[in-house]
Amino acid sequence: MIDPIKFKGSALECARAVMGWDLEHLGTEIGISRNRLASFEAGRNLPSTEEIQKLADTLEVLPKFFAIPVEKIPDHAINIKWANKK
């Protein structure tokens, strides 16, 4: 698990984009409001360790992924298709 203080909202945005989900869809999947998720991505609030674990499980990444800052993904690069994705 990572310390919530190390959480990078850009990593959440990246993982969410790769799944092809908007904030509303992710919020429905894990039971966290869209506004709260947006505040994580913007860096206005930090998730709890439990929320980080929920995000990791749902977005299929390790919790430590959220400690890595990610450059903004251009909108045209978000249409990624995974051949072996369920």
GROMACS .gro file of N, CA, C and O in nm:
model
  344
    1MET      N    1   0.085  -0.119   0.000
    1MET     CA    2   0.000   0.000   0.000
    1MET      C    3   0.089   0.124   0.000
    1MET      O    4   0.199   0.120   0.053
    2ILE      N    5   0.038   0.230  -0.056
    2ILE     CA    6   0.113   0.355  -0.055
    2ILE      C    7   0.055   0.448   0.051
    2ILE      O    8  -0.060   0.436   0.090
    3ASP      N    9   0.138   0.538   0.095
    3ASP     CA   10   0.094   0.644   0.186
    3ASP      C   11   0.008   0.739   0.103
    3ASP      O   12   0.050   0.784  -0.004
    4PRO      N   13  -0.114   0.769   0.147
    4PRO     CA   14  -0.200   0.859   0.070
    4PRO      C   15  -0.135   0.992   0.032
    4PRO      O   16  -0.168   1.050  -0.072
    5ILE      N   17  -0.040   1.039   0.111
    5ILE     CA   18   0.026   1.166   0.080
    5ILE      C   19   0.104   1.159  -0.051
    5ILE      O   20   0.130   1.259  -0.116
    6LYS      N   21   0.140   1.037  -0.094
    6LYS     CA   22   0.216   1.017  -0.219
    6LYS      C   23   0.124   1.000  -0.341
    6LYS      O   24   0.172   0.989  -0.453
    7PHE      N   25  -0.006   1.000  -0.319
    7PHE     CA   26  -0.102   0.977  -0.426
    7PHE      C   27  -0.095   1.087  -0.532
    7PHE      O   28  -0.096   1.205  -0.500
    8LYS      N   29  -0.088   1.046  -0.658
    8LYS     CA   30  -0.084   1.140  -0.771
    8LYS      C   31  -0.213   1.127  -0.853
    8LYS      O   32  -0.243   1.021  -0.909
    9GLY      N   33  -0.287   1.235  -0.859
    9GLY     CA   34  -0.412   1.234  -0.934
    9GLY      C   35  -0.394   1.203  -1.081
    9GLY      O   36  -0.482   1.143  -1.144
   10SER      N   37  -0.280   1.240  -1.136
   10SER     CA   38  -0.255   1.213  -1.278
   10SER      C   39  -0.249   1.063  -1.305
   10SER      O   40  -0.289   1.017  -1.413
   11ALA      N   41  -0.203   0.985  -1.208
   11ALA     CA   42  -0.198   0.840  -1.225
   11ALA      C   43  -0.340   0.782  -1.226
   11ALA      O   44  -0.371   0.691  -1.303
   12LEU      N   45  -0.427   0.836  -1.141
   12LEU     CA   46  -0.566   0.792  -1.141
   12LEU      C   47  -0.631   0.825  -1.275
   12LEU      O   48  -0.698   0.741  -1.335
   13GLU      N   49  -0.609   0.944  -1.323
   13GLU     CA   50  -0.667   0.984  -1.452
   13GLU      C   51  -0.618   0.892  -1.564
   13GLU      O   52  -0.695   0.850  -1.650
   14CYS      N   53  -0.491   0.857  -1.562
   14CYS     CA   54  -0.434   0.768  -1.663
   14CYS      C   55  -0.498   0.631  -1.658
   14CYS      O   56  -0.542   0.578  -1.760
   15ALA      N   57  -0.504   0.571  -1.539
   15ALA     CA   58  -0.562   0.437  -1.525
   15ALA      C   59  -0.708   0.436  -1.567
   15ALA      O   60  -0.754   0.342  -1.633
   16ARG      N   61  -0.780   0.539  -1.531
   16ARG     CA   62  -0.921   0.551  -1.569
   16ARG      C   63  -0.936   0.564  -1.720
   16ARG      O   64  -1.022   0.499  -1.782
   17ALA      N   65  -0.850   0.643  -1.782
   17ALA     CA   66  -0.857   0.663  -1.927
   17ALA      C   67  -0.827   0.533  -2.002
   17ALA      O   68  -0.891   0.503  -2.104
   18VAL      N   69  -0.730   0.458  -1.954
   18VAL     CA   70  -0.697   0.332  -2.019
   18VAL      C   71  -0.816   0.236  -2.015
   18VAL      O   72  -0.841   0.162  -2.110
   19MET      N   73  -0.892   0.239  -1.906
   19MET     CA   74  -1.012   0.155  -1.897
   19MET      C   75  -1.125   0.209  -1.985
   19MET      O   76  -1.223   0.139  -2.010
   20GLY      N   77  -1.112   0.334  -2.029
   20GLY     CA   78  -1.216   0.395  -2.112
   20GLY      C   79  -1.335   0.443  -2.032
   20GLY      O   80  -1.445   0.455  -2.086
   21TRP      N   81  -1.313   0.472  -1.904
   21TRP     CA   82  -1.422   0.512  -1.816
   21TRP      C   83  -1.417   0.661  -1.785
   21TRP      O   84  -1.311   0.719  -1.769
   22ASP      N   85  -1.535   0.721  -1.770
   22ASP     CA   86  -1.540   0.857  -1.720
   22ASP      C   87  -1.554   0.849  -1.567
   22ASP      O   88  -1.564   0.740  -1.509
   23LEU      N   89  -1.551   0.964  -1.503
   23LEU     CA   90  -1.558   0.968  -1.357
   23LEU      C   91  -1.689   0.909  -1.304
   23LEU      O   92  -1.691   0.843  -1.200
   24GLU      N   93  -1.795   0.931  -1.376
   24GLU     CA   94  -1.926   0.879  -1.335
   24GLU      C   95  -1.926   0.727  -1.331
   24GLU      O   96  -1.972   0.665  -1.235
   25HIS      N   97  -1.871   0.666  -1.436
   25HIS     CA   98  -1.866   0.520  -1.443
   25HIS      C   99  -1.779   0.463  -1.332
   25HIS      O  100  -1.818   0.367  -1.264
   26LEU      N  101  -1.661   0.520  -1.312
   26LEU     CA  102  -1.572   0.472  -1.206
   26LEU      C  103  -1.639   0.486  -1.070
   26LEU      O  104  -1.635   0.394  -0.988
   27GLY      N  105  -1.702   0.598  -1.047
   27GLY     CA  106  -1.771   0.619  -0.920
   27GLY      C  107  -1.879   0.516  -0.894
   27GLY      O  108  -1.893   0.465  -0.782
   28THR      N  109  -1.953   0.481  -0.998
   28THR     CA  110  -2.057   0.378  -0.985
   28THR      C  111  -1.994   0.243  -0.955
   28THR      O  112  -2.046   0.168  -0.871
   29GLU      N  113  -1.883   0.213  -1.019
   29GLU     CA  114  -1.815   0.085  -0.997
   29GLU      C  115  -1.768   0.067  -0.853
   29GLU      O  116  -1.772  -0.044  -0.801
   30ILE      N  117  -1.720   0.174  -0.790
   30ILE     CA  118  -1.658   0.158  -0.658
   30ILE      C  119  -1.732   0.228  -0.544
   30ILE      O  120  -1.690   0.217  -0.430
   31GLY      N  121  -1.839   0.299  -0.575
   31GLY     CA  122  -1.916   0.361  -0.469
   31GLY      C  123  -1.854   0.487  -0.411
   31GLY      O  124  -1.871   0.516  -0.293
   32ILE      N  125  -1.782   0.561  -0.494
   32ILE     CA  126  -1.726   0.690  -0.454
   32ILE      C  127  -1.784   0.794  -0.549
   32ILE      O  128  -1.790   0.772  -0.670
   33SER      N  129  -1.825   0.907  -0.497
   33SER     CA  130  -1.890   1.007  -0.582
   33SER      C  131  -1.796   1.061  -0.690
   33SER      O  132  -1.675   1.066  -0.673
   34ARG      N  133  -1.859   1.101  -0.798
   34ARG     CA  134  -1.785   1.160  -0.910
   34ARG      C  135  -1.705   1.282  -0.862
   34ARG      O  136  -1.591   1.300  -0.900
   35ASN      N  137  -1.767   1.365  -0.779
   35ASN     CA  138  -1.700   1.486  -0.730
   35ASN      C  139  -1.577   1.452  -0.645
   35ASN      O  140  -1.475   1.519  -0.655
   36ARG      N  141  -1.589   1.349  -0.562
   36ARG     CA  142  -1.474   1.309  -0.480
   36ARG      C  143  -1.361   1.257  -0.569
   36ARG      O  144  -1.245   1.290  -0.549
   37LEU      N  145  -1.395   1.176  -0.668
   37LEU     CA  146  -1.293   1.126  -0.761
   37LEU      C  147  -1.226   1.241  -0.835
   37LEU      O  148  -1.104   1.242  -0.853
   38ALA      N  149  -1.305   1.338  -0.878
   38ALA     CA  150  -1.250   1.455  -0.949
   38ALA      C  151  -1.154   1.530  -0.857
   38ALA      O  152  -1.050   1.580  -0.903
   39SER      N  153  -1.186   1.537  -0.729
   39SER     CA  154  -1.097   1.607  -0.635
   39SER      C  155  -0.966   1.530  -0.616
   39SER      O  156  -0.862   1.591  -0.595
   40PHE      N  157  -0.970   1.397  -0.626
   40PHE     CA  158  -0.846   1.318  -0.620
   40PHE      C  159  -0.759   1.350  -0.742
   40PHE      O  160  -0.640   1.373  -0.731
   41GLU      N  161  -0.823   1.348  -0.860
   41GLU     CA  162  -0.748   1.373  -0.984
   41GLU      C  163  -0.688   1.513  -0.986
   41GLU      O  164  -0.578   1.533  -1.035
   42ALA      N  165  -0.760   1.609  -0.931
   42ALA     CA  166  -0.714   1.749  -0.930
   42ALA      C  167  -0.614   1.776  -0.818
   42ALA      O  168  -0.552   1.883  -0.815
   43GLY      N  169  -0.600   1.683  -0.725
   43GLY     CA  170  -0.508   1.703  -0.613
   43GLY      C  171  -0.564   1.788  -0.501
   43GLY      O  172  -0.490   1.831  -0.413
   44ARG      N  173  -0.695   1.811  -0.503
   44ARG     CA  174  -0.757   1.890  -0.397
   44ARG      C  175  -0.778   1.808  -0.270
   44ARG      O  176  -0.780   1.863  -0.161
   45ASN      N  177  -0.798   1.678  -0.285
   45ASN     CA  178  -0.817   1.587  -0.173
   45ASN      C  179  -0.736   1.461  -0.197
   45ASN      O  180  -0.706   1.427  -0.312
   46LEU      N  181  -0.705   1.392  -0.089
   46LEU     CA  182  -0.634   1.265  -0.099
   46LEU      C  183  -0.727   1.151  -0.059
   46LEU      O  184  -0.805   1.165   0.035
   47PRO      N  185  -0.718   1.039  -0.129
   47PRO     CA  186  -0.800   0.924  -0.091
   47PRO      C  187  -0.745   0.856   0.034
   47PRO      O  188  -0.626   0.869   0.066
   48SER      N  189  -0.829   0.784   0.102
   48SER     CA  190  -0.785   0.702   0.216
   48SER      C  191  -0.713   0.578   0.161
   48SER      O  192  -0.722   0.549   0.042
   49THR      N  193  -0.647   0.506   0.248
   49THR     CA  194  -0.581   0.382   0.204
   49THR      C  195  -0.685   0.283   0.151
   49THR      O  196  -0.658   0.211   0.054
   50GLU      N  197  -0.802   0.280   0.211
   50GLU     CA  198  -0.908   0.190   0.164
   50GLU      C  199  -0.956   0.231   0.024
   50GLU      O  200  -0.981   0.145  -0.061
   51GLU      N  201  -0.968   0.361   0.001
   51GLU     CA  202  -1.010   0.409  -0.131
   51GLU      C  203  -0.903   0.379  -0.235
   51GLU      O  204  -0.935   0.342  -0.349
   52ILE      N  205  -0.777   0.393  -0.198
   52ILE     CA  206  -0.668   0.360  -0.291
   52ILE      C  207  -0.676   0.213  -0.330
   52ILE      O  208  -0.662   0.178  -0.449
   53GLN      N  209  -0.701   0.126  -0.234
   53GLN     CA  210  -0.711  -0.017  -0.264
   53GLN      C  211  -0.830  -0.045  -0.355
   53GLN      O  212  -0.819  -0.123  -0.450
   54LYS      N  213  -0.944   0.019  -0.330
   54LYS     CA  214  -1.061   0.003  -0.417
   54LYS      C  215  -1.030   0.048  -0.560
   54LYS      O  216  -1.066  -0.018  -0.657
   55LEU      N  217  -0.964   0.163  -0.571
   55LEU     CA  218  -0.927   0.215  -0.703
   55LEU      C  219  -0.834   0.118  -0.775
   55LEU      O  220  -0.853   0.087  -0.893
   56ALA      N  221  -0.735   0.068  -0.704
   56ALA     CA  222  -0.637  -0.025  -0.764
   56ALA      C  223  -0.706  -0.153  -0.810
   56ALA      O  224  -0.684  -0.199  -0.923
   57ASP      N  225  -0.789  -0.209  -0.726
   57ASP     CA  226  -0.859  -0.333  -0.762
   57ASP      C  227  -0.948  -0.314  -0.883
   57ASP      O  228  -0.949  -0.395  -0.975
   58THR      N  229  -1.022  -0.205  -0.884
   58THR     CA  230  -1.117  -0.179  -0.992
   58THR      C  231  -1.048  -0.144  -1.123
   58THR      O  232  -1.092  -0.186  -1.230
   59LEU      N  233  -0.940  -0.068  -1.115
   59LEU     CA  234  -0.869  -0.024  -1.235
   59LEU      C  235  -0.757  -0.120  -1.277
   59LEU      O  236  -0.685  -0.093  -1.372
   60GLU      N  237  -0.745  -0.229  -1.202
   60GLU     CA  238  -0.651  -0.336  -1.236
   60GLU      C  239  -0.505  -0.288  -1.241
   60GLU      O  240  -0.430  -0.316  -1.335
   61VAL      N  241  -0.467  -0.213  -1.138
   61VAL     CA  242  -0.328  -0.169  -1.121
   61VAL      C  243  -0.286  -0.200  -0.977
   61VAL      O  244  -0.371  -0.222  -0.891
   62LEU      N  245  -0.157  -0.199  -0.953
   62LEU     CA  246  -0.108  -0.212  -0.816
   62LEU      C  247  -0.127  -0.078  -0.745
   62LEU      O  248  -0.116   0.028  -0.809
   63PRO      N  249  -0.153  -0.079  -0.616
   63PRO     CA  250  -0.170   0.049  -0.544
   63PRO      C  251  -0.051   0.144  -0.562
   63PRO      O  252  -0.071   0.265  -0.573
   64LYS      N  253   0.071   0.091  -0.573
   64LYS     CA  254   0.188   0.178  -0.588
   64LYS      C  255   0.189   0.253  -0.722
   64LYS      O  256   0.260   0.352  -0.736
   65PHE      N  257   0.106   0.209  -0.818
   65PHE     CA  258   0.094   0.283  -0.944
   65PHE      C  259   0.052   0.427  -0.919
   65PHE      O  260   0.096   0.519  -0.988
   66PHE      N  261  -0.031   0.448  -0.817
   66PHE     CA  262  -0.084   0.582  -0.788
   66PHE      C  263   0.018   0.676  -0.727
   66PHE      O  264  -0.012   0.793  -0.704
   67ALA      N  265   0.139   0.629  -0.701
   67ALA     CA  266   0.246   0.715  -0.650
   67ALA      C  267   0.334   0.768  -0.762
   67ALA      O  268   0.427   0.844  -0.738
   68ILE      N  269   0.304   0.728  -0.886
   68ILE     CA  270   0.386   0.767  -1.001
   68ILE      C  271   0.315   0.880  -1.076
   68ILE      O  272   0.205   0.861  -1.128
   69PRO      N  273   0.377   0.999  -1.085
   69PRO     CA  274   0.313   1.105  -1.163
   69PRO      C  275   0.313   1.068  -1.312
   69PRO      O  276   0.410   1.011  -1.362
   70VAL      N  277   0.204   1.098  -1.379
   70VAL     CA  278   0.188   1.065  -1.520
   70VAL      C  279   0.161   1.193  -1.597
   70VAL      O  280   0.083   1.277  -1.553
   71GLU      N  281   0.226   1.205  -1.712
   71GLU     CA  282   0.200   1.320  -1.800
   71GLU      C  283   0.056   1.314  -1.849
   71GLU      O  284   0.000   1.205  -1.864
   72LYS      N  285  -0.004   1.427  -1.875
   72LYS     CA  286  -0.141   1.432  -1.928
   72LYS      C  287  -0.147   1.355  -2.059
   72LYS      O  288  -0.064   1.372  -2.146
   73ILE      N  289  -0.246   1.269  -2.070
   73ILE     CA  290  -0.265   1.190  -2.192
   73ILE      C  291  -0.346   1.274  -2.291
   73ILE      O  292  -0.455   1.320  -2.258
   74PRO      N  293  -0.293   1.292  -2.413
   74PRO     CA  294  -0.371   1.365  -2.513
   74PRO      C  295  -0.500   1.290  -2.545
   74PRO      O  296  -0.502   1.167  -2.548
   75ASP      N  297  -0.607   1.363  -2.566
   75ASP     CA  298  -0.736   1.300  -2.592
   75ASP      C  299  -0.731   1.203  -2.709
   75ASP      O  300  -0.796   1.098  -2.706
   76HIS      N  301  -0.653   1.234  -2.811
   76HIS     CA  302  -0.648   1.146  -2.928
   76HIS      C  303  -0.577   1.013  -2.899
   76HIS      O  304  -0.589   0.918  -2.974
   77ALA      N  305  -0.506   1.004  -2.788
   77ALA     CA  306  -0.433   0.881  -2.754
   77ALA      C  307  -0.510   0.791  -2.658
   77ALA      O  308  -0.462   0.684  -2.622
   78ILE      N  309  -0.630   0.829  -2.622
   78ILE     CA  310  -0.704   0.753  -2.521
   78ILE      C  311  -0.777   0.634  -2.581
   78ILE      O  312  -0.810   0.540  -2.511
   79ASN      N  313  -0.797   0.630  -2.710
   79ASN     CA  314  -0.868   0.519  -2.772
   79ASN      C  315  -0.777   0.398  -2.788
   79ASN      O  316  -0.747   0.353  -2.897
   80ILE      N  317  -0.735   0.343  -2.676
   80ILE     CA  318  -0.646   0.227  -2.675
   80ILE      C  319  -0.733   0.101  -2.668
   80ILE      O  320  -0.821   0.091  -2.585
   81LYS      N  321  -0.703   0.007  -2.752
   81LYS     CA  322  -0.775  -0.120  -2.750
   81LYS      C  323  -0.680  -0.230  -2.707
   81LYS      O  324  -0.569  -0.241  -2.758
   82TRP      N  325  -0.722  -0.310  -2.613
   82TRP     CA  326  -0.641  -0.422  -2.564
   82TRP      C  327  -0.698  -0.549  -2.624
   82TRP      O  328  -0.812  -0.583  -2.603
   83ALA      N  329  -0.616  -0.621  -2.699
   83ALA     CA  330  -0.660  -0.741  -2.766
   83ALA      C  331  -0.706  -0.849  -2.668
   83ALA      O  332  -0.800  -0.922  -2.695
   84ASN      N  333  -0.640  -0.858  -2.554
   84ASN     CA  334  -0.674  -0.964  -2.459
   84ASN      C  335  -0.757  -0.914  -2.341
   84ASN      O  336  -0.772  -0.984  -2.244
   85LYS      N  337  -0.814  -0.797  -2.352
   85LYS     CA  338  -0.896  -0.740  -2.245
   85LYS      C  339  -1.027  -0.816  -2.236
   85LYS      O  340  -1.087  -0.851  -2.336
   86LYS      N  341  -1.071  -0.841  -2.115
   86LYS     CA  342  -1.196  -0.916  -2.093
   86LYS      C  343  -1.315  -0.838  -2.143
   86LYS      O  344  -1.326  -0.723  -2.136
   0.00000   0.00000   0.00000
